[in-house]
C-alpha positions as a printed NumPy array, in Angstrom:
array([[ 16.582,  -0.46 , -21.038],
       [ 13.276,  -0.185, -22.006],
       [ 10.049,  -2.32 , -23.553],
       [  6.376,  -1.63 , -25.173],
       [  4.27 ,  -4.273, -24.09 ],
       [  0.294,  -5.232, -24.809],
       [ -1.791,  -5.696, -22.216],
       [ -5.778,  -5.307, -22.593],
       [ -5.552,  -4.175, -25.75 ],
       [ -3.312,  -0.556, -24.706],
       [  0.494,  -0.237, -25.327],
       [  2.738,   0.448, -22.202],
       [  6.194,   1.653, -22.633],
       [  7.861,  -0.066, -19.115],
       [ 10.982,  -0.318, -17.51 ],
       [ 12.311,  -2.213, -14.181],
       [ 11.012,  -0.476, -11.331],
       [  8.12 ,   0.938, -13.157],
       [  4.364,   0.429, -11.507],
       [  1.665,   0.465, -14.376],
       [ -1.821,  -0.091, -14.026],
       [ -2.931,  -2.86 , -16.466],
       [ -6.691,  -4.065, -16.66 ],
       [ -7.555,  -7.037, -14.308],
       [ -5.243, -10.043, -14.719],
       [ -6.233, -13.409, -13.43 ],
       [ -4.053, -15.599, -14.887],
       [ -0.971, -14.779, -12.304],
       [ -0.237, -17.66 , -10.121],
       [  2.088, -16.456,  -6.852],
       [  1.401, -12.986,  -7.383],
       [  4.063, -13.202, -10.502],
       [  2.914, -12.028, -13.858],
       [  4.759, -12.498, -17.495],
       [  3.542, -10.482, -20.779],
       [  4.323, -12.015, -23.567],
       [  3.31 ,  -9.902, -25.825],
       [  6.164,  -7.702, -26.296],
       [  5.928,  -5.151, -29.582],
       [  9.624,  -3.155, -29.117],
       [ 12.78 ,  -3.062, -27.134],
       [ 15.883,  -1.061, -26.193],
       [ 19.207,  -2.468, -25.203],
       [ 20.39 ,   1.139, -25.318],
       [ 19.434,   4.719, -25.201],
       [ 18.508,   6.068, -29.12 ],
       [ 18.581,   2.087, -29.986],
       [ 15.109,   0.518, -30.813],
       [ 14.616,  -3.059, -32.175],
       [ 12.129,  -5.596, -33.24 ],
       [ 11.978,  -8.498, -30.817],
       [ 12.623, -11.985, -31.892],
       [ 10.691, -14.803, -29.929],
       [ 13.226, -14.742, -26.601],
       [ 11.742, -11.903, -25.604],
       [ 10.079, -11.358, -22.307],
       [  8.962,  -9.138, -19.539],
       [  8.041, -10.014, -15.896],
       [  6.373,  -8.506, -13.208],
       [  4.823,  -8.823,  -9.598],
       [  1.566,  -7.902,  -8.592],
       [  1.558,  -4.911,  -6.195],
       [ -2.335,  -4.405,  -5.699],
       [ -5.751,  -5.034,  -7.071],
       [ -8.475,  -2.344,  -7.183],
       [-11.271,  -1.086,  -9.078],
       [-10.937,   2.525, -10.413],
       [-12.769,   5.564, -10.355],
       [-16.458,   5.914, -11.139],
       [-17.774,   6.826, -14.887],
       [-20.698,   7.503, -15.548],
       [-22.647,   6.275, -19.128],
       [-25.937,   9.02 , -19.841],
       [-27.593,   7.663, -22.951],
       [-30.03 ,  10.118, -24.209],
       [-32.754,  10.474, -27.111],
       [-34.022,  14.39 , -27.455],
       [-37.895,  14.361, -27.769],
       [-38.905,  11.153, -27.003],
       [-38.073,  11.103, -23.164],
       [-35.392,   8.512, -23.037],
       [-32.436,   8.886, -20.613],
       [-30.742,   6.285, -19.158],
       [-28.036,   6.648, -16.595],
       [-25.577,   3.614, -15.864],
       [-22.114,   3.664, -13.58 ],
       [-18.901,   2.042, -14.17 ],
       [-15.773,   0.763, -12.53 ],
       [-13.275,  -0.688, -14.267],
       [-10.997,  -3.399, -12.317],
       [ -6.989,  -2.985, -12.137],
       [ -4.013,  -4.856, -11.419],
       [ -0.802,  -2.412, -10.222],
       [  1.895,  -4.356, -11.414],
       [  5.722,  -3.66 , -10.792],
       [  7.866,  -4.175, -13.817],
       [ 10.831,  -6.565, -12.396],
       [ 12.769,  -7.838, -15.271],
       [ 13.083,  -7.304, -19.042],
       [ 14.838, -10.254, -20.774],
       [ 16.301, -10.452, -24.588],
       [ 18.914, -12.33 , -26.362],
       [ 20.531, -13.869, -23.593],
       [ 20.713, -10.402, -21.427],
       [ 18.573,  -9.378, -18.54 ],
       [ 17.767,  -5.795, -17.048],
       [ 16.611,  -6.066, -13.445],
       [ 16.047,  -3.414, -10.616],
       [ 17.525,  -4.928,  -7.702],
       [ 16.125,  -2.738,  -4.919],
       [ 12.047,  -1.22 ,  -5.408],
       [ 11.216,   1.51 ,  -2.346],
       [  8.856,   0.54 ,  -0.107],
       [  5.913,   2.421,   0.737],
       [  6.096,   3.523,   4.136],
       [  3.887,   2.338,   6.706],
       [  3.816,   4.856,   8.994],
       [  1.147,   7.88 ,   9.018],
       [  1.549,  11.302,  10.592],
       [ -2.052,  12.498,  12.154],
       [ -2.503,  15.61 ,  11.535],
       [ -3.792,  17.754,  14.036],
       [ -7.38 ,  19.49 ,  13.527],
       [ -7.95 ,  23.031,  14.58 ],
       [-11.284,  23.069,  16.058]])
């Protein structure tokens, strides 16, 4: 079972278990977050439907970050204009735990967990 959600204004096509990386979302209260706005779903595999207002997908929060640096040059040839700007854009990892429609509900009972534990490696000097 699958769903395409909106989120930020970009589509995600998710499924229980799935992490996505969503643009910052404050409104989450207990580290829970619903999406509402959900544009397809599949009961089944080769099955795609339109979905009616019962529709909804759930997730948890899994971490909150700020990506990778870009970089905005603005530039105007011959009239010695540059201007150079940086950019991070803030994320929420979110965990896809349950897609709900008419009265049926797909749910990953068991996620992996990351493992703690880190080898050292050893440095030839």
């Amino acid at each position: 079972m699958y769903a395409v959600i909106r989120s930020g204004g970009k589509q995600y096509r998710v499924a229980p278990g799935d992490v996505i990386r969503v643009e910052s979302q404050s409104e989450a209260q207990d580290g829970k977050v619903s999406f509402g706005d959900v544009l397809a779903v599949s009961g089944s595999e080769g099955q795609i439907g339109k979905p009616g207002a019962d529709v909804h997908v759930s997730g948890e929060i899994v971490e909150q970050g700020r990506g990778a640096k870009i970089l905005v040059f603005h530039y105007k040839r011959k009239k010695q204009y540059k201007k150079l700007r940086g950019h991070r854009q803030g994320y929420t990892a979110v965990r896809i735990t349950e897609i709900a429609f008419d009265g049926r509900a797909s749910r990953r009972l068991s996620f992996p967990r990351k493992s703690r534990s880190r080898r050292r490696l050893k440095r030839k000097w």
